[in-house]
Tab-separated table of C-alpha atoms in Angstrom:
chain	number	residue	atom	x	y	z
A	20	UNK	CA	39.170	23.789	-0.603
A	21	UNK	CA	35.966	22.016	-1.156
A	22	UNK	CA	35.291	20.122	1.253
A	23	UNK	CA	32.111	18.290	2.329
A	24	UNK	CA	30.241	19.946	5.367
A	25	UNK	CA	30.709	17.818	8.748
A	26	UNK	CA	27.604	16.467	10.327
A	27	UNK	CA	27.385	17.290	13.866
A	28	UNK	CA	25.309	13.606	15.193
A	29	UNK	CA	21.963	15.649	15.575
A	30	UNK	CA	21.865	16.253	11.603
A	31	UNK	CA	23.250	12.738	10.834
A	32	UNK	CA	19.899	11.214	13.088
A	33	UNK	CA	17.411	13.902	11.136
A	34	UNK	CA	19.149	12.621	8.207
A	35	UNK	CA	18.290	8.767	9.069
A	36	UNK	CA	14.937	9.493	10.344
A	37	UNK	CA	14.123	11.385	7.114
A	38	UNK	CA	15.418	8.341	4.760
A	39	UNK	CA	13.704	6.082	6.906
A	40	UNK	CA	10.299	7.733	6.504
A	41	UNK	CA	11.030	8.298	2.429
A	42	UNK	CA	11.712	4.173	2.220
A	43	UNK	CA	8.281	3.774	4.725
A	44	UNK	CA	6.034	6.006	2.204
A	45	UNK	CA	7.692	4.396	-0.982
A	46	UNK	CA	6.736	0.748	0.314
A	47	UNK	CA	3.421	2.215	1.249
A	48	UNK	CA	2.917	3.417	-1.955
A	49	UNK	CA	4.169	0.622	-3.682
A	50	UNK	CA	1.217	-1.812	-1.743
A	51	UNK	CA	-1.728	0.698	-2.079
A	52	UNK	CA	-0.902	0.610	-6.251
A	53	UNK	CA	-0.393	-2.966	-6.448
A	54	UNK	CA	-3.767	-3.293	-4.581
A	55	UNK	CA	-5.034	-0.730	-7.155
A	56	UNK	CA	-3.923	-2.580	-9.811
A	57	UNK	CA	-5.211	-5.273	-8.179
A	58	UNK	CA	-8.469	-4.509	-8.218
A	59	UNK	CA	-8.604	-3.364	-11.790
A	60	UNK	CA	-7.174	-6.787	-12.840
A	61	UNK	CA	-10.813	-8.118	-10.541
A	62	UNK	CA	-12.353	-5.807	-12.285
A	63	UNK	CA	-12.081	-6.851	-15.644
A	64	UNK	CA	-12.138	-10.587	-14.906
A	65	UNK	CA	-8.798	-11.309	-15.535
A	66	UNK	CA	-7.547	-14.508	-14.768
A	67	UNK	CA	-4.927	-16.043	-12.708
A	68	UNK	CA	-3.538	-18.325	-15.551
A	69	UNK	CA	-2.266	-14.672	-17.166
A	70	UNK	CA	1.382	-13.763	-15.976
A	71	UNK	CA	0.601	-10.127	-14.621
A	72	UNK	CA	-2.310	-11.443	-13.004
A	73	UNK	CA	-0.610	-13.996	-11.255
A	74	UNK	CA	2.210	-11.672	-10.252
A	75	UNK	CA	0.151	-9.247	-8.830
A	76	UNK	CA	-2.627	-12.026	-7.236
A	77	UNK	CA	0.286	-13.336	-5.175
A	78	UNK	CA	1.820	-9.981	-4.340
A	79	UNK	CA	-1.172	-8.794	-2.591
A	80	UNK	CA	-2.735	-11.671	-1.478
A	81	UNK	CA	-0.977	-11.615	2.023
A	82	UNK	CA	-3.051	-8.021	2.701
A	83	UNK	CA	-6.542	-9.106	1.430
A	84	UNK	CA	-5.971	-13.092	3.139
A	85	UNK	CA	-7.251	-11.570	6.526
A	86	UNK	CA	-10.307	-9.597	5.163
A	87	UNK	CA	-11.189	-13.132	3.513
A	88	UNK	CA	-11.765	-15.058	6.325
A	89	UNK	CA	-14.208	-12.448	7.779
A	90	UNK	CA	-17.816	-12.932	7.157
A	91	UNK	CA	-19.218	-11.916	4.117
A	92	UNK	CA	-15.423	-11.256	3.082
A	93	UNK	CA	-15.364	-13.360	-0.454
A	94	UNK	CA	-19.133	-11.625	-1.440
A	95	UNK	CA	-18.330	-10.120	-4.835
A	96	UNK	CA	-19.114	-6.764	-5.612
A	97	UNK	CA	-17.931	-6.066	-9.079
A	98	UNK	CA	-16.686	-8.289	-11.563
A	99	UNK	CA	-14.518	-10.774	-9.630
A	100	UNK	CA	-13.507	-8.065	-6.993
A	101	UNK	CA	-14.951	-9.207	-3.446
A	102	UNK	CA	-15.389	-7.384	-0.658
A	103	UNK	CA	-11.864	-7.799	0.759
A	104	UNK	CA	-10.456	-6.430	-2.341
A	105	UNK	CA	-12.328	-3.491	-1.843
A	106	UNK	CA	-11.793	-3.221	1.943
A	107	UNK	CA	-8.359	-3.376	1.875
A	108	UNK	CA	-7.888	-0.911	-0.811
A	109	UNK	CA	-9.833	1.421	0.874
A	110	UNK	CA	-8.493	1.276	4.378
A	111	UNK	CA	-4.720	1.652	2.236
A	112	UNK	CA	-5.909	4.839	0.584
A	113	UNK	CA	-7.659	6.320	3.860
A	114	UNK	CA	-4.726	5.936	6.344
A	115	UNK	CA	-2.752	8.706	4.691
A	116	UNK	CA	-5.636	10.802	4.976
A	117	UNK	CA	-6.324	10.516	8.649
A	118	UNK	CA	-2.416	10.604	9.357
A	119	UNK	CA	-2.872	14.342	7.763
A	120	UNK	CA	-5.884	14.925	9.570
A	121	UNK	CA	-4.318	14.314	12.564
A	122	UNK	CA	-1.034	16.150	12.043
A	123	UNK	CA	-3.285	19.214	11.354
A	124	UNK	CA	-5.160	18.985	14.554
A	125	UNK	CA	-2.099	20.041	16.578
């Protein structure tokens, strides 16, 4: 009587492709507020030594290692944020914006 709809294979591979890009945006997300986070904890001078500090200093330090070894990468710009703090957060908050931009030039 109530049975489940079949999936033909087209609507089972829209199906994938849609969970695949939810998991992509929730990682993305994930990354771009750690690094926000990241840089409030830079911020306001909060130390490594703290737990949450350390948790989130070693979470994001893979995406703002590469930006560090760039000159003028470790210059500090506010509190103990440096310029690859900043960098990195910004290039994470602008990609979705020229992804949209370009999406809406077709």
């Amino acid at each position: 009587m109530n049975r489940a709809p079949r999936l033909g294979g087209r609507n089972v591979q829209v199906l994938r492709s849609q969970l695949a890009l939810e998991v992509a945006l929730t990682v993305y997300a994930a990354v771009a507020a750690a690094l926000l986070v990241r840089l409030g904890l830079l911020a306001l001078a909060i130390p490594a030594r703290v737990w949450s500090g350390e948790v989130v200093y070693a979470a994001t330090a893979p995406f703002v290692a590469p930006l560090t070894r760039l000159p003028g990468g470790t210059a500090g710009i506010f509190g103990a944020a440096t310029l690859a703090d900043v960098t990195t957060f910004v290039i994470f908050a602008l990609v979705p914006l020229v992804l949209l931009a370009r999406d809406r030039s077709r």
